[in-house]
Coordinates of C-alpha atoms and ligand atoms in Angstrom, one line a residue:
X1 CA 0.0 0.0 0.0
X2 CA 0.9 3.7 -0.8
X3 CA 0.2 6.1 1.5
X4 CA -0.2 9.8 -0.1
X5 CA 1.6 11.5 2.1
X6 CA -0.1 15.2 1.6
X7 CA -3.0 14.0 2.7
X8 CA -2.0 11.2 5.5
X9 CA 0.0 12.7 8.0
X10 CA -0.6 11.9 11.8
X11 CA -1.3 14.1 14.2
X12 CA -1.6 12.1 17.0
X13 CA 0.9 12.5 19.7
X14 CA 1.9 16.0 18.5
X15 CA 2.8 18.7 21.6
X16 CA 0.4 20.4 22.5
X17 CA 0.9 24.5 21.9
X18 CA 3.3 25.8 24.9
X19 CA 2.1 27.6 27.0
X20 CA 5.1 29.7 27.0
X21 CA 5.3 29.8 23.1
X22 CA 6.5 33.7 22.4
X23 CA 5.3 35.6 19.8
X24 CA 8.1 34.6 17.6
X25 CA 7.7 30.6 18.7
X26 CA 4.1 31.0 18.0
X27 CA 5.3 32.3 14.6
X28 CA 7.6 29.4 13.8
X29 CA 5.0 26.8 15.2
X30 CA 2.6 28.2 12.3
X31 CA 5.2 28.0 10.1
X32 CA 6.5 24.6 10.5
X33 CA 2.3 23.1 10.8
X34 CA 1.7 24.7 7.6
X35 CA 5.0 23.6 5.8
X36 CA 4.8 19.9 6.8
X37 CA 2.9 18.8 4.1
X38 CA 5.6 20.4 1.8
X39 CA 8.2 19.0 3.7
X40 CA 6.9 15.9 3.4
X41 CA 6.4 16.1 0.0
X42 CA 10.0 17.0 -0.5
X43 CA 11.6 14.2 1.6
X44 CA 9.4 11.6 -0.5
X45 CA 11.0 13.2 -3.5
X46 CA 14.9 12.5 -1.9
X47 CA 13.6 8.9 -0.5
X48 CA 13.1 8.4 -4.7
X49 CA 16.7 8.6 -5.6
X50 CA 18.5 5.5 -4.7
X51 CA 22.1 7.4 -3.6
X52 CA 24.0 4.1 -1.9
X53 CA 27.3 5.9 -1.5
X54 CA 29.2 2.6 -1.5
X55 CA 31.9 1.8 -4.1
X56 CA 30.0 -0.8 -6.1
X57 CA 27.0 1.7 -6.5
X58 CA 26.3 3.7 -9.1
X59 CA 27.9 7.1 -8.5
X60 CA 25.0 8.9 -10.7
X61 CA 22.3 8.5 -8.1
X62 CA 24.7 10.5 -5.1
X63 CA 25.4 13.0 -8.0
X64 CA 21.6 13.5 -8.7
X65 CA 20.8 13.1 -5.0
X66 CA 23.1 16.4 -4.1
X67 CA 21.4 18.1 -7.2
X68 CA 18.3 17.8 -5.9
X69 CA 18.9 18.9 -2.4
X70 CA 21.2 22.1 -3.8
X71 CA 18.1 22.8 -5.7
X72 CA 16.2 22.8 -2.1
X73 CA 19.0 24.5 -0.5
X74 CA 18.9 27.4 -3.3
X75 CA 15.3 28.0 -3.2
X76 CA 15.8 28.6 0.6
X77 CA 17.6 32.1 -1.2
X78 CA 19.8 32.7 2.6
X79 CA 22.5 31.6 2.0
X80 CA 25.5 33.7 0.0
X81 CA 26.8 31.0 -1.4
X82 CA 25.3 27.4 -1.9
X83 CA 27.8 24.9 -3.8
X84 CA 28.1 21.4 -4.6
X85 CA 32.0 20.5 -3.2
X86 CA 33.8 17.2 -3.4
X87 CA 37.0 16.8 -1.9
X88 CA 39.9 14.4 -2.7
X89 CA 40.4 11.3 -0.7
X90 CA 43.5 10.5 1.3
X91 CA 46.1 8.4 -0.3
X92 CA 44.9 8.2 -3.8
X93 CA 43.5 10.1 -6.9
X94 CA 39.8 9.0 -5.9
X95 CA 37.4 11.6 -4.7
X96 CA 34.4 12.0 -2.4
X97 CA 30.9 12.1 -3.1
X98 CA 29.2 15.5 -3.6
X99 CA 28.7 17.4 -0.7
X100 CA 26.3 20.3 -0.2
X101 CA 28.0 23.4 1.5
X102 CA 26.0 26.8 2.1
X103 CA 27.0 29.5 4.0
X104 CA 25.5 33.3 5.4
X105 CA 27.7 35.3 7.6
X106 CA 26.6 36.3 11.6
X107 CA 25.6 40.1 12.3
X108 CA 25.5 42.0 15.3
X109 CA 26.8 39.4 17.4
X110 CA 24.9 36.8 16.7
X111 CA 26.5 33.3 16.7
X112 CA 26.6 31.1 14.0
X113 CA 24.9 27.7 13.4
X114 CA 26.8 24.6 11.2
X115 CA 24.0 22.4 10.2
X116 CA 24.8 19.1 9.1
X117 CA 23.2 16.3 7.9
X118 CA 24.2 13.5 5.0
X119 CA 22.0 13.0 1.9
X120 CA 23.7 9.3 1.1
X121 CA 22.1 5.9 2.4
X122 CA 22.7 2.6 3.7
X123 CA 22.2 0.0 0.8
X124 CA 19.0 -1.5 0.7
X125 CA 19.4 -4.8 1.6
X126 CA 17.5 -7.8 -0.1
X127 CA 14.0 -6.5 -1.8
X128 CA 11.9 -9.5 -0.5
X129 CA 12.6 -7.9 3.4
X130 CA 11.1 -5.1 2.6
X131 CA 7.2 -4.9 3.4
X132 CA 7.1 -2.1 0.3
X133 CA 9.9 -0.5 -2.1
X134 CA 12.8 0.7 -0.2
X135 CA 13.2 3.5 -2.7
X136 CA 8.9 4.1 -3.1
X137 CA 8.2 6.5 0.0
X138 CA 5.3 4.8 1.4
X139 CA 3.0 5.6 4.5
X140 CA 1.8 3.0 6.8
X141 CA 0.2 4.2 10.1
X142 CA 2.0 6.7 11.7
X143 CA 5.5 5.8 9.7
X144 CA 7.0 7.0 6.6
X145 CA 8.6 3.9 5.1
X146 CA 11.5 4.1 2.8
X147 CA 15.5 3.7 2.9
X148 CA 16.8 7.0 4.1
X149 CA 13.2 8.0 5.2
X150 CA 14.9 8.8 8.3
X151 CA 18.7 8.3 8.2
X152 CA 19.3 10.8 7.3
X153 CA 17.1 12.5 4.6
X154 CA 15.0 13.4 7.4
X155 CA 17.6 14.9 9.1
X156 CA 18.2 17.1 5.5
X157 CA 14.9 18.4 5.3
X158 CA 14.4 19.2 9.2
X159 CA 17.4 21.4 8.4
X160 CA 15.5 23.0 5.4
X161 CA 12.0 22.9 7.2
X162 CA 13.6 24.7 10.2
X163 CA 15.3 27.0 7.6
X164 CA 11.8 27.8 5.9
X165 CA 10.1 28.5 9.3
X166 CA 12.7 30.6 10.0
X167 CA 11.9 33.0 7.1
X168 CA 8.6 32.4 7.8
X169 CA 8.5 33.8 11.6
X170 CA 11.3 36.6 10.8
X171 CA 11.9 36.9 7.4
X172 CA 15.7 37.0 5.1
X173 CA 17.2 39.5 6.6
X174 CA 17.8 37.4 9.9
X175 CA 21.1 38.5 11.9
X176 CA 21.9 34.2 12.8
X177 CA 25.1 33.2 10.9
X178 CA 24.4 30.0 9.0
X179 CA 26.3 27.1 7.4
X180 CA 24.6 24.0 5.9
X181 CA 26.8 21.1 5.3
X182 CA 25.0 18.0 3.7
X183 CA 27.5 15.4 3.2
X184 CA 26.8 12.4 0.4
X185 CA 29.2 9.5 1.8
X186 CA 28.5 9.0 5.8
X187 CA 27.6 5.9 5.0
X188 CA 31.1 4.6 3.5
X189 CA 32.9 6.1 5.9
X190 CA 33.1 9.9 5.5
X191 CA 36.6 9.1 3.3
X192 CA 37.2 12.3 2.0
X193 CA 35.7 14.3 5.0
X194 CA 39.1 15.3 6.8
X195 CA 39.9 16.7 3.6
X196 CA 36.5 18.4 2.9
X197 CA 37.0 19.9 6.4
X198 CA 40.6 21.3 5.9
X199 CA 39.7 22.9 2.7
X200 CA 36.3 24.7 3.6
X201 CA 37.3 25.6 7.0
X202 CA 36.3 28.8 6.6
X203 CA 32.5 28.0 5.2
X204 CA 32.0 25.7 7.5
X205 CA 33.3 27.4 11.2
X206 CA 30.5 27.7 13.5
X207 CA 29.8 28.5 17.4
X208 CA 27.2 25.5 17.4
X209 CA 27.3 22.3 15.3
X210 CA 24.1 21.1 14.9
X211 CA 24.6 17.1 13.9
X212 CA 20.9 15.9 12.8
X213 CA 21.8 12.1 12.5
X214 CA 20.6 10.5 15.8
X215 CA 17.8 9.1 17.8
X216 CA 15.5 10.3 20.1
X217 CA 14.4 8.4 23.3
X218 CA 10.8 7.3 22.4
X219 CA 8.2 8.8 20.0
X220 CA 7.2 11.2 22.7
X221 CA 10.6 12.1 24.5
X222 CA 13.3 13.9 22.3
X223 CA 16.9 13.1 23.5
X224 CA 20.3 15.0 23.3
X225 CA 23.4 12.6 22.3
X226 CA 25.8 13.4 24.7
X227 CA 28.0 10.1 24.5
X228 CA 29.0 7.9 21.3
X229 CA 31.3 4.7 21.2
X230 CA 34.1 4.4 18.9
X231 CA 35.2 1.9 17.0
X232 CA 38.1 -0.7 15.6
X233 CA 37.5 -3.2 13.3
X234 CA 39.8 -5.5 11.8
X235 CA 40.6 -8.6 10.0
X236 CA 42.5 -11.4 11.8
X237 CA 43.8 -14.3 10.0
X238 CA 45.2 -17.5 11.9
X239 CA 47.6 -20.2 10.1
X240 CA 48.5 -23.6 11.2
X241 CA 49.9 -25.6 8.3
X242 CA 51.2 -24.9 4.9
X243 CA 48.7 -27.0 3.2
X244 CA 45.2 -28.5 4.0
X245 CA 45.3 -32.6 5.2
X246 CA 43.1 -35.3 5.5
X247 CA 41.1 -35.1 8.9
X248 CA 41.3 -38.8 9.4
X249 CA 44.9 -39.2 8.5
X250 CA 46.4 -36.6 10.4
X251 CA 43.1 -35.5 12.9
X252 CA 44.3 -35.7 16.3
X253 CA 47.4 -34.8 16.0
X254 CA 47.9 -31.2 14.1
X255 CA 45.7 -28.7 15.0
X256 CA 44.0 -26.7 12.4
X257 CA 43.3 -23.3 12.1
X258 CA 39.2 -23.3 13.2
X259 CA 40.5 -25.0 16.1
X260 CA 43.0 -22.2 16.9
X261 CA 40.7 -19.5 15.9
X262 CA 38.0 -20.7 18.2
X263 CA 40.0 -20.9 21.0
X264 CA 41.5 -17.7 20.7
X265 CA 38.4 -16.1 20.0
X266 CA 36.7 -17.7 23.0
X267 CA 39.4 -16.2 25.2
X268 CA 38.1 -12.3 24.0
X269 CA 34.7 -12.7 26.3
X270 CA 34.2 -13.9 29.7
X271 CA 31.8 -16.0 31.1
X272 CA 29.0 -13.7 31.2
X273 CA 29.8 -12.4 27.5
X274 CA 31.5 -9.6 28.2
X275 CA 34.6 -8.2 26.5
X276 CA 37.7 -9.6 28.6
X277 CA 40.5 -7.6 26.9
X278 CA 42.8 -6.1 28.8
X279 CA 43.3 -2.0 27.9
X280 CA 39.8 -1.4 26.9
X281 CA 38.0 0.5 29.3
X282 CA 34.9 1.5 30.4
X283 CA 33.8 4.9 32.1
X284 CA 30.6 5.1 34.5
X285 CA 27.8 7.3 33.7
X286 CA 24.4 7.5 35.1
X287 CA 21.8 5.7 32.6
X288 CA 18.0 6.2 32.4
X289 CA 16.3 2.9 33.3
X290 CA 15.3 0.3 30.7
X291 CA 14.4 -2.8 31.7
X292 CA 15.1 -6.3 30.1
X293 CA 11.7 -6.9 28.9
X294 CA 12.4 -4.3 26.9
X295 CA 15.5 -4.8 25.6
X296 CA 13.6 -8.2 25.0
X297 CA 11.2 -6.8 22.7
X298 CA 13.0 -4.0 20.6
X299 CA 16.1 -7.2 19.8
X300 CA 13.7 -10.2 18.9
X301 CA 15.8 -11.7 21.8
X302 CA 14.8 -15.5 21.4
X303 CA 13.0 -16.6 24.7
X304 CA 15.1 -18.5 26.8
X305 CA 18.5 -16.6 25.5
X306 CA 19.7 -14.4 28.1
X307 CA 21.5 -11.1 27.7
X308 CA 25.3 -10.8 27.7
X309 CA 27.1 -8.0 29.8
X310 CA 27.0 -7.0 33.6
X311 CA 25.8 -3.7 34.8
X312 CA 22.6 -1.4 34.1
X313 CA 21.7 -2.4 30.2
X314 CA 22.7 0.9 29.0
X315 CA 25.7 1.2 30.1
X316 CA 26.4 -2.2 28.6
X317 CA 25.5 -0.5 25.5
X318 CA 27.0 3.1 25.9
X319 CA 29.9 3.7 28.0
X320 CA 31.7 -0.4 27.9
X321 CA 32.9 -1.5 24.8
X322 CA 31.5 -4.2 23.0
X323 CA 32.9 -6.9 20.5
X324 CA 31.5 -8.6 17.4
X325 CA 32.6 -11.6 14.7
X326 CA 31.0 -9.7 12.3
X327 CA 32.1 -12.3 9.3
X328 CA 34.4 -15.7 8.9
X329 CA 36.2 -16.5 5.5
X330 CA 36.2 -20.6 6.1
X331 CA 35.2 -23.4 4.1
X332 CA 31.3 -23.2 3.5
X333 CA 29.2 -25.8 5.1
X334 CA 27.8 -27.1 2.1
X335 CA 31.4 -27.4 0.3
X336 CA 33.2 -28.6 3.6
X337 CA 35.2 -31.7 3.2
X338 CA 36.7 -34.1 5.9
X339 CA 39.5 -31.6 5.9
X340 CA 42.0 -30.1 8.6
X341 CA 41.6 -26.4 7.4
X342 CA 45.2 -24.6 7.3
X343 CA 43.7 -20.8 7.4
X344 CA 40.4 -19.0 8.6
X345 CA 40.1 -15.4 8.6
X346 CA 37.3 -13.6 10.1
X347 CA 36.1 -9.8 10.9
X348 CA 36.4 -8.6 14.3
X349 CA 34.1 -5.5 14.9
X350 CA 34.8 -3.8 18.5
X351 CA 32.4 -1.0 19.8
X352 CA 35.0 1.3 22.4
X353 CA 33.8 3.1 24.9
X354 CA 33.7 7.0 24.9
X355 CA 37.1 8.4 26.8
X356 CA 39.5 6.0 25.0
X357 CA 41.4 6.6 22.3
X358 CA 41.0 4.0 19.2
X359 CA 44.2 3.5 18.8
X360 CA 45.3 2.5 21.7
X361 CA 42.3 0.5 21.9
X362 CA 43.2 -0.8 18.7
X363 CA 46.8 -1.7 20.4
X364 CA 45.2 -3.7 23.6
X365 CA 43.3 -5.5 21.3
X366 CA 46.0 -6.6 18.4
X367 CA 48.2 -7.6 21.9
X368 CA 45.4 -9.6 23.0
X369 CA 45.2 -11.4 20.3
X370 CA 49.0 -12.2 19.7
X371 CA 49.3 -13.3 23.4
X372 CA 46.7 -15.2 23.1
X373 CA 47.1 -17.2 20.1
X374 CA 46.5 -21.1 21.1
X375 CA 49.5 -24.1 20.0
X376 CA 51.7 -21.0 18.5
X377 CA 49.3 -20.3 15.2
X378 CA 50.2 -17.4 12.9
X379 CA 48.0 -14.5 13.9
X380 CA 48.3 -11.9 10.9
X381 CA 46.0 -8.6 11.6
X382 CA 45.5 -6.1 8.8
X383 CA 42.8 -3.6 6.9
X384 CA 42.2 -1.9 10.5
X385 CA 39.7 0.5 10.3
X386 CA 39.4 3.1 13.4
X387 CA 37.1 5.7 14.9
X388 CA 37.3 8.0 17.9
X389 CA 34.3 7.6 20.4
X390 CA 32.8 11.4 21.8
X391 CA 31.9 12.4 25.2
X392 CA 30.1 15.9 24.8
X393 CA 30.5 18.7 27.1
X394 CA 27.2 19.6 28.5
X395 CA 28.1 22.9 30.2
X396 CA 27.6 25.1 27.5
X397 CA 25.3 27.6 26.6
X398 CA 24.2 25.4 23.1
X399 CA 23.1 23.0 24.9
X400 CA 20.8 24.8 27.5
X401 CA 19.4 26.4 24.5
X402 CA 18.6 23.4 22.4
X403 CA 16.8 21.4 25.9
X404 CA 14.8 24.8 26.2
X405 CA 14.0 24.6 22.5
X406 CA 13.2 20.7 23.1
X407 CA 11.2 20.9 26.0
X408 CA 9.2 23.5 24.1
X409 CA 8.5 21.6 21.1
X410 CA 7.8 18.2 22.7
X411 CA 6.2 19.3 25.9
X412 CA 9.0 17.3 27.9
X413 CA 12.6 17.7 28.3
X414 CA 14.9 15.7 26.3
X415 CA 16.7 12.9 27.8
X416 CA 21.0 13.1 27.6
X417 CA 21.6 9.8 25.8
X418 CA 24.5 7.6 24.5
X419 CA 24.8 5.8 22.0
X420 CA 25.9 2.4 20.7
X421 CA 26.7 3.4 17.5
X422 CA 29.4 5.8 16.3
X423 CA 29.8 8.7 14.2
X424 CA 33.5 9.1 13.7
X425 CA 33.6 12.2 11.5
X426 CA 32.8 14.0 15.1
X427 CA 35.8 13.4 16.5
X428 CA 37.5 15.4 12.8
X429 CA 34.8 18.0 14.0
X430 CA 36.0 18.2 17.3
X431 CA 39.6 18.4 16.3
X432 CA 39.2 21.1 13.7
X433 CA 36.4 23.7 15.4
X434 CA 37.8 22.9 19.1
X435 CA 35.5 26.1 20.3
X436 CA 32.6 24.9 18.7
X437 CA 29.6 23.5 20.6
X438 CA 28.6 20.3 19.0
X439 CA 25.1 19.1 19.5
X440 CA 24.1 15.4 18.4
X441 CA 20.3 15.8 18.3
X442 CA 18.1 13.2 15.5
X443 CA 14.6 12.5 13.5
X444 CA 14.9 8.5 14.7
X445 CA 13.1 6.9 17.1
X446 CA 13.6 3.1 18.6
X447 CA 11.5 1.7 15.9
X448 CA 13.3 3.6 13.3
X449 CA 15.7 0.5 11.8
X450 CA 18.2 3.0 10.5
X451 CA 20.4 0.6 7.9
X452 CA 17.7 -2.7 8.1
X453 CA 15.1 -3.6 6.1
X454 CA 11.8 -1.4 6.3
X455 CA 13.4 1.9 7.6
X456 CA 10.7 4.3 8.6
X457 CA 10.3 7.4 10.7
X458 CA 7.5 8.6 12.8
X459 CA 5.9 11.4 11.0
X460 CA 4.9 12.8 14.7
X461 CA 8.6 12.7 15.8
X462 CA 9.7 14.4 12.8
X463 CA 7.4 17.1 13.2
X464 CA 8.5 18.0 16.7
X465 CA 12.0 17.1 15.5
X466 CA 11.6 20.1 13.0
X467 CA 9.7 22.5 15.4
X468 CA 13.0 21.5 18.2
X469 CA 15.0 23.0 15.3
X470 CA 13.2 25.8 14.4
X471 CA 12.9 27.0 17.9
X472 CA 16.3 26.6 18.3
X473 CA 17.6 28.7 15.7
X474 CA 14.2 31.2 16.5
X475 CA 16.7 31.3 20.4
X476 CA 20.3 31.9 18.5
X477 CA 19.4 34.1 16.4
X478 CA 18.2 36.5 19.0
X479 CA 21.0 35.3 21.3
X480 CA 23.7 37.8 22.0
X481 CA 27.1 37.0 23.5
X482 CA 29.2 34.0 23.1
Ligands
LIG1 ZN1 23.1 8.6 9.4

């Protein structure tokens, strides 16, 4: 079924008007209500254009992908200058996917806002998972279903509808100082953002860095990101013999490499499932309460399985690092022979927890592995891959504003949040603008499946989402002094 959006967005759950709403909020309220059909209409249009930034994709949807949010970007008619930028990648001749960079200068001592957001998606996965056409925007209930219908094409447009309310409430001539930063290759890795950043310093310097690409605690409670894990993954290969053998000839007395890479792989996690490498910390933060049931239900935990981990659940999943096989290069079961294998290879993914750096967790983790290597097998590591975790700083002015703006929009104040997952471009963010207030705010919701088959977002979460946004930059651009 196809939902027409136009006509077939929810209102339930939406806040009810503040009581506190200002002139100008009640302005930007208006605004936003009366552009979310519009809005909606727009983000269908991006959900349309398959733009997979990943190598084996076609480059020609990204590239039409930026040209049709430019387009949105330029109809705006804020910014001085709005271009499409690409920027080399390290170590080769390659270079990025089309970025989106817009920029508008503060006045009278107004701050300035970096709004960033990436137009590129996750690859769709296998059709028959999908409930309707990952790349056919489609309404069902509440939800906007589609590939990038929240990560993070949402986030795009609540940048724009924000924008648009913005004009709406005060008109062009606004004093707020405003860059707009769409990237078009989050989703395979950010390669070429270092560079981006180093050549477009200037356009892209801000007070506040507004990162629209997260989650909010439920459908009615909007959240702040204040804590993201790195990560390291790598590929570890373990040899025992030159050449494969006969298992009955020689079984018994040789050991091949599954054997070896089993037993060093069961020596990574302790008994309850936990990491149990040595270097890789933890810190210890407070966590809102969520309950195994819970956890239970949002997983597809099978009954009977219990979780892994000790502590509150959270924190399992926020502030300790985690660790993953993620793939195994072996003999297949259907082709496997009565064979003693001589080499296995697999994909170790580890999730590190915010306050260490990845590579020395990278380091505790390549030791663990060659100490722990079983009957003296070959341990070879290579194609490391690393990114730093973030720990914001919630002491600053940017962030009081944006959990007034929240609590205005939502009726409730947001809920500081980590997260599992990590957004390594930050920590490039963080290193290049070390002034600059970085807020990690998001259109998603638990039920969101950012990345999995039959990705949606709540229409009534985007909505507040937008009006969070608009009331925010409503508050810095009357904000004097920072
Ligand atoms: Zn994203």
């Amino acid at each position: 079924m196809t939902g027409n959006p136009q006509t077939n967005s929810p209102t339930t759950g939406s806040a009810a008007h503040s009581e506190a709403d200002s002139g100008a909020q009640n302005a930007l309220r208006t605004a936003v209500e009366q552009g979310l059909p519009t809005t909606i209409a727009d983000l269908c249009a991006l959900v349309r254009i398959p733009s997979v930034s990943w190598a084996a994709f076609d480059r020609a949807h990204v590239a039409a992908s930026a040209d049709a949010v430019v387009a949105l970007v330029r109809h705006l008619d804020v910014f001085e200058s709005v271009d499409i930028v690409q920027a080399g990648i390290p170590g080769g001749t390659e270079v990025g996917q089309p970025a989106i960079l817009a920029s508008r200068p503060a006045r009278n001592g107004r701050p300035t806002v970096l709004l960033y957001a990436h137009h590129d998606v996750q690859p769709p996965g296998k059709d028959e998972d999908w409930e309707s056409d990952p790349f056919t925007p489609t309404v069902r209930g509440d939800r906007l279903y589609g590939r990038g219908a929240a990560d993070d094409k949402a986030g795009v447009m609540a940048h724009i509808a924000s924008i648009r309310a913005l004009v709406a409430a005060v008109g062009r001539d606004f004093d707020l100082g405003l860059a707009l930063f769409i990237e078009g290759e989050e989703e395979f890795g950010s390669r070429s953002f270092a560079t981006f950043l180093n050549e477009n310093r200037e356009a892209l310097r801000g007070d506040v860095i507004v990162v629209a690409d997260s989650n909010n605690w439920d459908v009615n409670t909007p959240a702040i990101t204040t804590a993201l894990r790195g990560n390291v993954t790598l590929r570890l290969t373990v040899r025992t013999l030159e050449h494969a053998s006969h298992s009955g000839m020689f079984g018994g007395a040789i050991p091949d490499a599954m054997l070896a890479m089993i037993k060093l792989l069961a020596t990574l996690y302790g008994d309850d499932g936990s990491v149990a490498v040595a270097g890789l910390t933890s810190i210890d933060v407070p966590t809102p309460d969520y309950s195994e049931e819970q956890l239970r239900a949002e997983t597809g935990l099978l009954p009977g399985v219990s979780p892994i981990g000790h502590g509150s659940i959270l924190s399992r999943i926020w502030s300790q690092p985690a660790l993953t096989v993620t793939g195994i290069d072996a003999p297949s079961v259907d082709k496997a022979s009565n064979t003693l294998t001589p080499s296995v290879s697999v994909r170790i993914s580890t999730r590190i927890a915010p306050g260490q750096s990845s590579v020395e967790a990278a380091v505790a983790i390549e030791t663990h592995l060659r100490e722990h290597a079983p009957f003296g097998a070959s341990v070879e590591i290579d194609d490391i891959d690393t990114g730093e975790p973030f720990l914001v700083d919630t002491s600053g002015w940017a962030v009081t504003e944006a959990r007034t703006a929240m609590t205005d929009a939502w009726g409730t104040p947001p809920v500081d949040i980590g997260v599992g997952g990590s957004i390594p471009f930050i920590a490039d963010l963080v290193r290049v603008f070390p002034a600059a207030q970085i807020l990690v705010t998001g259109v998603e919701d638990p039920d969101s499946r950012a990345h999995s088959p039959n990705e949606s977002l709540h229409l009534g979460v985007f909505k507040r989402a937008v009006l969070s946004e608009a009331f925010l930059l409503g508050r810095l651009n009357e904000r004097t002094g920072h």
